[in-house]
CSV table of C-alpha atoms in Angstrom, one decimal:
chain,number,residue,atom,x,y,z
A,4,MET,CA,-67.6,-154.4,197.3
A,5,ALA,CA,-67.7,-153.4,200.9
A,6,PRO,CA,-65.3,-155.1,203.4
A,7,PRO,CA,-67.0,-158.0,205.5
A,8,ARG,CA,-67.9,-156.9,209.0
A,9,ASN,CA,-66.4,-160.1,210.4
A,10,ARG,CA,-62.7,-159.4,211.2
A,11,ARG,CA,-61.8,-162.6,212.9
A,12,PRO,CA,-58.5,-164.0,211.8
A,13,GLY,CA,-60.1,-167.3,210.9
A,14,PHE,CA,-58.0,-170.4,210.8
A,15,SER,CA,-54.5,-168.6,210.2
A,16,ARG,CA,-52.5,-169.2,213.2
A,17,ARG,CA,-49.9,-166.6,212.4
A,18,ALA,CA,-52.6,-163.9,212.5
A,19,GLN,CA,-54.0,-165.3,215.7
A,20,TYR,CA,-50.5,-165.4,217.2
A,21,SER,CA,-49.9,-161.8,216.2
A,22,LEU,CA,-53.4,-160.6,217.4
A,23,PHE,CA,-52.6,-162.4,220.7
A,24,ALA,CA,-49.2,-160.7,221.0
A,25,GLY,CA,-50.7,-157.5,220.4
A,26,TYR,CA,-53.1,-157.9,223.1
A,27,VAL,CA,-50.4,-159.1,225.5
A,28,VAL,CA,-48.1,-156.0,224.8
A,29,ALA,CA,-51.0,-153.6,225.2
A,30,VAL,CA,-52.0,-155.1,228.6
A,31,ALA,CA,-48.3,-155.3,229.7
A,32,GLY,CA,-47.8,-151.7,228.7
A,33,SER,CA,-50.9,-150.7,230.5
A,34,LEU,CA,-49.7,-152.5,233.6
A,35,VAL,CA,-46.3,-151.0,233.5
A,36,GLY,CA,-47.5,-147.6,233.0
A,37,ALA,CA,-50.1,-148.1,235.9
A,38,VAL,CA,-47.0,-149.3,238.1
A,39,LEU,CA,-44.9,-146.5,237.2
A,40,LEU,CA,-47.7,-143.9,237.7
A,41,ALA,CA,-48.4,-145.3,241.2
A,42,LEU,CA,-44.6,-145.5,242.0
A,43,SER,CA,-44.2,-141.9,241.1
A,44,THR,CA,-47.1,-140.9,243.3
A,45,LEU,CA,-46.5,-143.1,246.3
A,46,ASP,CA,-42.5,-143.2,246.2
A,47,PRO,CA,-41.2,-140.3,244.2
A,48,VAL,CA,-37.6,-141.1,245.4
A,49,ALA,CA,-37.6,-144.7,244.0
A,50,PHE,CA,-39.3,-143.5,240.9
A,51,ALA,CA,-36.5,-140.9,240.4
A,52,ALA,CA,-33.8,-143.7,240.9
A,53,LEU,CA,-35.4,-146.0,238.5
A,54,ARG,CA,-35.7,-143.2,235.9
A,55,ALA,CA,-32.1,-142.4,236.4
A,56,SER,CA,-31.2,-146.0,235.9
A,57,VAL,CA,-33.2,-146.3,232.7
A,58,ALA,CA,-31.7,-143.0,231.6
A,59,GLU,CA,-28.1,-144.5,232.0
A,60,VAL,CA,-29.0,-147.6,230.1
A,61,SER,CA,-30.8,-145.9,227.3
A,62,THR,CA,-28.4,-143.0,226.8
A,63,PRO,CA,-25.6,-145.0,224.9
A,64,LEU,CA,-28.4,-146.5,222.6
A,65,SER,CA,-29.9,-143.2,221.8
A,66,SER,CA,-26.7,-141.5,221.3
A,67,GLY,CA,-25.8,-144.3,218.7
A,68,LEU,CA,-29.0,-144.0,217.0
A,69,ALA,CA,-28.7,-140.2,216.8
A,70,GLY,CA,-25.3,-140.4,215.4
A,71,ILE,CA,-26.5,-142.9,212.8
A,72,GLY,CA,-29.4,-140.7,212.0
A,73,ARG,CA,-27.0,-137.6,211.8
A,74,GLY,CA,-24.6,-139.4,209.5
A,75,ILE,CA,-27.4,-140.6,207.2
A,76,GLY,CA,-28.8,-137.0,207.1
A,77,SER,CA,-25.5,-135.5,206.4
A,78,ILE,CA,-24.8,-137.6,203.0
A,79,PRO,CA,-26.6,-135.2,200.9
A,80,SER,CA,-25.1,-132.2,202.4
A,81,GLY,CA,-21.6,-133.8,202.2
A,82,ILE,CA,-22.0,-134.4,198.5
A,83,GLY,CA,-23.2,-131.0,197.9
A,84,SER,CA,-20.2,-129.5,199.9
A,85,TYR,CA,-17.8,-131.7,198.0
A,86,PHE,CA,-18.9,-130.2,194.7
A,87,ALA,CA,-19.0,-126.7,196.1
A,88,VAL,CA,-15.7,-127.1,197.5
A,89,HIS,CA,-14.3,-128.3,194.2
A,90,ASP,CA,-15.8,-125.3,192.4
A,91,GLN,CA,-14.4,-122.8,195.0
A,92,ASN,CA,-11.1,-124.5,194.7
A,93,ALA,CA,-11.0,-124.1,191.0
A,94,ALA,CA,-12.0,-120.3,191.2
A,95,LEU,CA,-9.4,-119.8,194.0
A,96,ARG,CA,-6.8,-121.5,191.6
A,97,LYS,CA,-7.7,-119.2,188.9
A,98,GLN,CA,-7.7,-116.1,191.1
A,99,LEU,CA,-4.2,-117.1,192.5
A,100,ALA,CA,-2.9,-117.3,189.1
A,101,ALA,CA,-4.1,-113.9,188.1
A,102,GLN,CA,-2.8,-112.3,191.3
A,103,HIS,CA,0.6,-114.0,190.5
A,104,ALA,CA,0.7,-112.4,187.0
A,105,LEU,CA,-0.2,-109.0,188.6
A,106,PHE,CA,2.6,-109.6,191.4
A,107,LEU,CA,5.2,-110.2,188.6
A,108,ARG,CA,4.1,-107.2,186.7
A,109,ALA,CA,4.2,-104.9,190.0
A,110,ARG,CA,7.8,-106.4,190.7
A,111,SER,CA,8.9,-105.5,187.2
A,112,LEU,CA,7.5,-102.0,187.3
A,113,SER,CA,8.9,-101.5,190.6
A,114,TYR,CA,12.3,-102.5,189.4
A,115,GLU,CA,12.1,-100.3,186.4
A,116,ASN,CA,11.0,-97.5,188.5
A,117,ARG,CA,14.1,-97.8,190.7
A,118,ARG,CA,16.3,-98.0,187.8
A,119,LEU,CA,14.9,-94.9,186.1
A,120,LEU,CA,15.2,-93.0,189.2
A,121,ALA,CA,18.8,-94.1,189.6
A,122,LEU,CA,19.4,-93.1,185.9
A,123,LEU,CA,17.8,-89.7,186.3
A,124,GLN,CA,19.4,-89.2,189.9
A,125,VAL,CA,16.1,-88.0,191.2
A,126,ARG,CA,16.0,-87.3,194.9
A,127,GLU,CA,12.7,-87.7,196.7
A,128,ARG,CA,12.1,-84.7,199.1
A,129,ILE,CA,10.2,-86.1,202.2
A,130,SER,CA,9.3,-84.0,205.2
A,131,GLU,CA,11.4,-84.6,208.2
A,132,PRO,CA,9.8,-84.9,211.7
A,133,VAL,CA,10.5,-82.1,214.0
A,134,VAL,CA,8.9,-83.6,217.1
A,135,THR,CA,6.4,-85.8,218.7
A,136,ALA,CA,4.1,-83.9,221.2
A,137,ARG,CA,0.9,-84.4,223.0
A,138,LEU,CA,-2.4,-82.7,221.9
A,139,VAL,CA,-3.5,-81.5,225.3
A,140,SER,CA,-6.8,-80.0,224.2
A,141,SER,CA,-9.0,-79.3,221.3
A,142,SER,CA,-12.3,-77.1,220.8
A,143,ALA,CA,-15.4,-79.1,220.1
A,144,SER,CA,-18.2,-76.6,220.4
A,145,SER,CA,-16.6,-73.4,219.0
A,146,THR,CA,-16.8,-72.5,215.3
A,147,ARG,CA,-13.2,-72.4,215.2
A,148,ARG,CA,-11.5,-75.9,215.3
A,149,VAL,CA,-8.0,-75.7,216.8
A,150,ALA,CA,-6.0,-77.9,219.2
A,151,VAL,CA,-3.1,-77.1,221.6
A,152,LEU,CA,0.0,-79.0,221.2
A,153,ASN,CA,2.5,-79.1,224.3
A,154,ALA,CA,5.6,-78.2,222.1
A,155,GLY,CA,6.6,-74.9,220.7
A,156,SER,CA,9.3,-72.7,219.2
A,157,TRP,CA,11.9,-74.1,221.7
A,158,GLN,CA,11.4,-77.6,220.3
A,159,GLY,CA,11.7,-76.4,216.8
A,160,VAL,CA,7.9,-76.1,216.0
A,161,ALA,CA,7.1,-73.3,213.5
A,162,SER,CA,3.9,-71.8,211.9
A,163,GLY,CA,2.7,-73.7,208.8
A,164,GLN,CA,4.3,-77.1,209.7
A,165,PRO,CA,1.9,-80.1,209.1
A,166,VAL,CA,0.7,-82.1,212.0
A,167,ARG,CA,-0.3,-85.8,211.6
A,168,GLY,CA,-1.5,-88.6,213.7
A,169,PRO,CA,-1.4,-92.4,213.6
A,170,GLU,CA,-4.5,-92.6,211.2
A,171,GLY,CA,-3.7,-89.5,209.0
A,172,LEU,CA,-3.5,-85.8,208.8
A,173,ILE,CA,-4.7,-83.6,211.6
A,174,GLY,CA,-3.9,-80.0,210.3
A,175,ARG,CA,-1.2,-77.5,210.4
A,176,VAL,CA,0.3,-75.3,213.0
A,177,LEU,CA,-1.3,-71.8,213.2
A,178,GLU,CA,0.8,-70.2,215.8
A,179,THR,CA,3.6,-71.0,218.3
A,180,GLY,CA,4.8,-70.1,221.6
A,181,PRO,CA,7.9,-71.2,223.8
A,182,ASN,CA,6.5,-74.4,224.9
A,183,SER,CA,2.9,-74.6,223.1
A,184,ALA,CA,1.4,-74.3,219.8
A,185,ARG,CA,-1.9,-73.9,218.2
A,186,VAL,CA,-3.0,-76.4,215.5
A,187,LEU,CA,-5.6,-75.6,212.7
A,188,LEU,CA,-7.7,-78.6,212.4
A,189,LEU,CA,-8.8,-80.1,209.2
A,190,THR,CA,-12.5,-79.3,210.2
A,191,ASP,CA,-11.9,-75.7,210.5
A,192,PRO,CA,-13.5,-73.4,207.7
A,193,GLU,CA,-10.2,-71.8,207.1
A,194,SER,CA,-8.5,-75.1,206.5
A,195,VAL,CA,-7.9,-76.0,202.7
A,196,VAL,CA,-6.0,-79.0,201.8
A,197,PRO,CA,-5.1,-80.2,198.2
A,198,VAL,CA,-6.1,-83.8,198.1
A,199,ARG,CA,-6.6,-86.6,195.3
A,200,ARG,CA,-8.8,-89.7,195.4
A,201,THR,CA,-6.7,-93.0,195.8
A,202,ARG,CA,-8.4,-95.0,193.2
A,203,ASP,CA,-8.1,-92.8,190.2
A,204,GLY,CA,-6.0,-89.7,191.2
A,205,ILE,CA,-8.7,-87.1,190.7
A,206,PRO,CA,-7.7,-84.0,192.2
A,207,ALA,CA,-9.8,-82.1,194.9
A,208,LEU,CA,-9.8,-79.6,197.7
A,209,ALA,CA,-10.8,-80.5,201.4
A,210,THR,CA,-12.3,-77.8,203.1
A,211,GLY,CA,-13.5,-77.8,206.9
A,212,ARG,CA,-17.1,-77.2,207.6
A,213,GLY,CA,-16.8,-76.1,211.2
A,214,ASP,CA,-19.0,-79.0,212.4
A,215,GLY,CA,-16.5,-81.8,212.6
A,216,LEU,CA,-17.0,-82.8,208.9
A,217,ILE,CA,-15.1,-81.9,205.6
A,218,ASP,CA,-16.3,-80.7,202.2
A,219,VAL,CA,-14.7,-82.4,199.5
A,220,LYS,CA,-14.9,-80.5,196.0
A,221,SER,CA,-13.5,-81.6,192.8
A,222,VAL,CA,-11.1,-79.4,190.7
A,223,ALA,CA,-11.0,-81.6,187.9
A,224,LEU,CA,-12.1,-80.2,184.4
A,225,THR,CA,-14.7,-83.1,184.0
A,226,ALA,CA,-17.7,-84.0,186.1
A,227,THR,CA,-16.7,-86.2,189.1
A,228,ASP,CA,-18.9,-88.5,191.0
A,229,PHE,CA,-18.1,-89.1,194.7
A,230,GLY,CA,-19.4,-92.4,196.2
A,231,PRO,CA,-19.4,-93.4,199.7
A,232,GLY,CA,-16.1,-95.0,200.9
A,233,ASP,CA,-13.8,-93.0,198.5
A,234,VAL,CA,-10.4,-92.1,200.4
A,235,PHE,CA,-8.7,-88.9,199.7
A,236,VAL,CA,-5.0,-88.5,200.5
A,237,THR,CA,-2.8,-85.4,200.2
A,238,SER,CA,-1.5,-84.6,196.8
A,239,GLY,CA,1.5,-82.7,197.9
A,240,ILE,CA,0.5,-79.8,195.6
A,241,GLY,CA,1.2,-76.3,196.8
A,242,GLY,CA,3.7,-77.6,199.5
A,243,ILE,CA,3.2,-77.6,203.3
A,244,TYR,CA,1.6,-81.1,203.3
A,245,PRO,CA,3.4,-84.0,202.1
A,246,PRO,CA,1.9,-86.3,199.6
A,247,ASP,CA,0.0,-89.6,200.3
A,248,VAL,CA,-1.1,-88.7,203.9
A,249,PRO,CA,-4.7,-90.0,204.7
A,250,VAL,CA,-7.2,-87.1,204.9
A,251,ALA,CA,-10.8,-88.1,204.8
A,252,ARG,CA,-13.3,-90.7,203.6
A,253,VAL,CA,-16.5,-89.7,201.7
A,254,LEU,CA,-19.7,-90.4,203.6
A,255,HIS,CA,-22.5,-89.6,201.0
A,256,ARG,CA,-22.7,-89.8,197.3
A,257,GLY,CA,-22.4,-86.6,195.4
A,258,ARG,CA,-21.5,-85.0,192.0
A,259,ASP,CA,-18.6,-82.7,192.0
A,260,ALA,CA,-18.9,-82.3,195.8
A,261,SER,CA,-19.5,-84.3,198.9
A,262,ILE,CA,-19.3,-84.5,202.7
A,263,ALA,CA,-16.4,-86.5,204.1
A,264,ARG,CA,-15.1,-87.4,207.7
A,265,ALA,CA,-11.5,-87.1,208.7
A,266,PHE,CA,-9.6,-90.2,209.5
A,267,THR,CA,-8.1,-88.6,212.6
A,268,GLN,CA,-10.3,-87.0,215.3
A,269,ALA,CA,-8.3,-84.5,217.5
A,270,ASP,CA,-10.0,-85.4,220.5
A,271,THR,CA,-9.2,-88.9,220.3
A,272,VAL,CA,-5.6,-88.6,219.6
A,273,ASP,CA,-3.0,-88.5,222.4
A,274,TYR,CA,0.2,-87.9,220.5
A,275,ALA,CA,0.9,-86.1,217.1
A,276,LEU,CA,3.9,-85.9,214.9
A,277,VAL,CA,4.9,-82.4,213.7
A,278,GLN,CA,6.9,-82.4,210.4
A,279,ARG,CA,8.6,-79.8,208.4
A,280,ALA,CA,6.8,-78.3,205.5
A,281,PHE,CA,7.0,-80.2,202.5
A,282,ILE,CA,8.7,-78.7,199.5
A,283,PRO,CA,7.8,-79.8,196.1
A,284,PRO,CA,10.3,-80.7,193.6
A,285,ALA,CA,11.5,-77.7,191.7
A,286,PRO,CA,10.6,-77.6,188.0
A,287,PRO,CA,13.4,-78.6,185.6
A,288,ILE,CA,15.6,-75.8,184.6
A,289,PRO,CA,15.4,-75.3,180.7
A,290,VAL,CA,18.6,-75.9,178.9
A,291,PRO,CA,19.3,-73.1,176.3
A,292,THR,CA,19.7,-74.4,172.9
A,293,PRO,CA,22.9,-73.1,171.4
A,294,ALA,CA,22.2,-71.0,168.2
A,295,PRO,CA,23.5,-72.6,165.0
A,296,LYS,CA,26.8,-71.3,163.6
A,297,PRO,CA,26.4,-69.4,160.3
A,298,VAL,CA,27.8,-71.4,157.5
A,299,ALA,CA,30.5,-69.7,155.7
A,300,ALA,CA,30.2,-69.1,151.9
A,301,PRO,CA,32.3,-71.1,149.8
A,302,ARG,CA,35.3,-69.2,148.3
A,303,PRO,CA,35.5,-68.8,144.4
A,304,PRO,CA,38.4,-70.9,142.9
A,305,LYS,CA,41.4,-68.8,142.1
A,306,LYS,CA,42.3,-68.5,138.3
A,307,LYS,CA,45.6,-69.6,137.1
A,308,PRO,CA,47.7,-67.0,135.1
């Protein structure tokens, strides 16, 4: 049924008052708007003062209402954060318990290692530092990658000694003078360093490319996959370089070979440490096994007369 066209409130006084109040508010709003428009046009200074006064009065109220709105709106996120923090706390407690178990195991292994070393009287051979000197120059455009050290034979520097910086290995001394020495950098094609991968001990060889990078080639009997971020340190095999000195980090994925970047760049290093050549521990001397003594044959018993 269609609604009647007559929308008069009839005899309901409440409806009449509501309609009258609506008219009054509309007329009053129109008058106030007209007055403010005229005031802003005729007297901008007075209008600006009035606007500032209204803003001062309404700011606390609007701030309170905004705070109430933010508080109501943050209730769902707060509930979600509570459950998320509870789950994260449980996961962290579990991880802490696992790390504590690993810590106890590592401490036990460290104690056992020290005890065995003391029992076997094993002496670790660590390369002693010779001198700390400044790298005064390095070749960046030549095919040979060498640097000049401002220390030489008068300071105890000798050919073949390893040179390292704060971040890792730089190279080895190539030749010396009285107060200077030439250092063969890791990136030189003539540089070959025995290395191993830190996460699993896979042996490899780090060879310079001549372009500022290093080729890392596996020498393991099985196929080896290299991934970006693999770290290689010196293995100590063959002498010269002490073990566990950072050498390079792999840049690209490869199989049995990959390209890496040295941790230490000679053109960014001010001072370098020259060490004595590393001497690997000598193989154990075999102890001769004494030959067994021949067993004498038993004598026959004497006959009585």
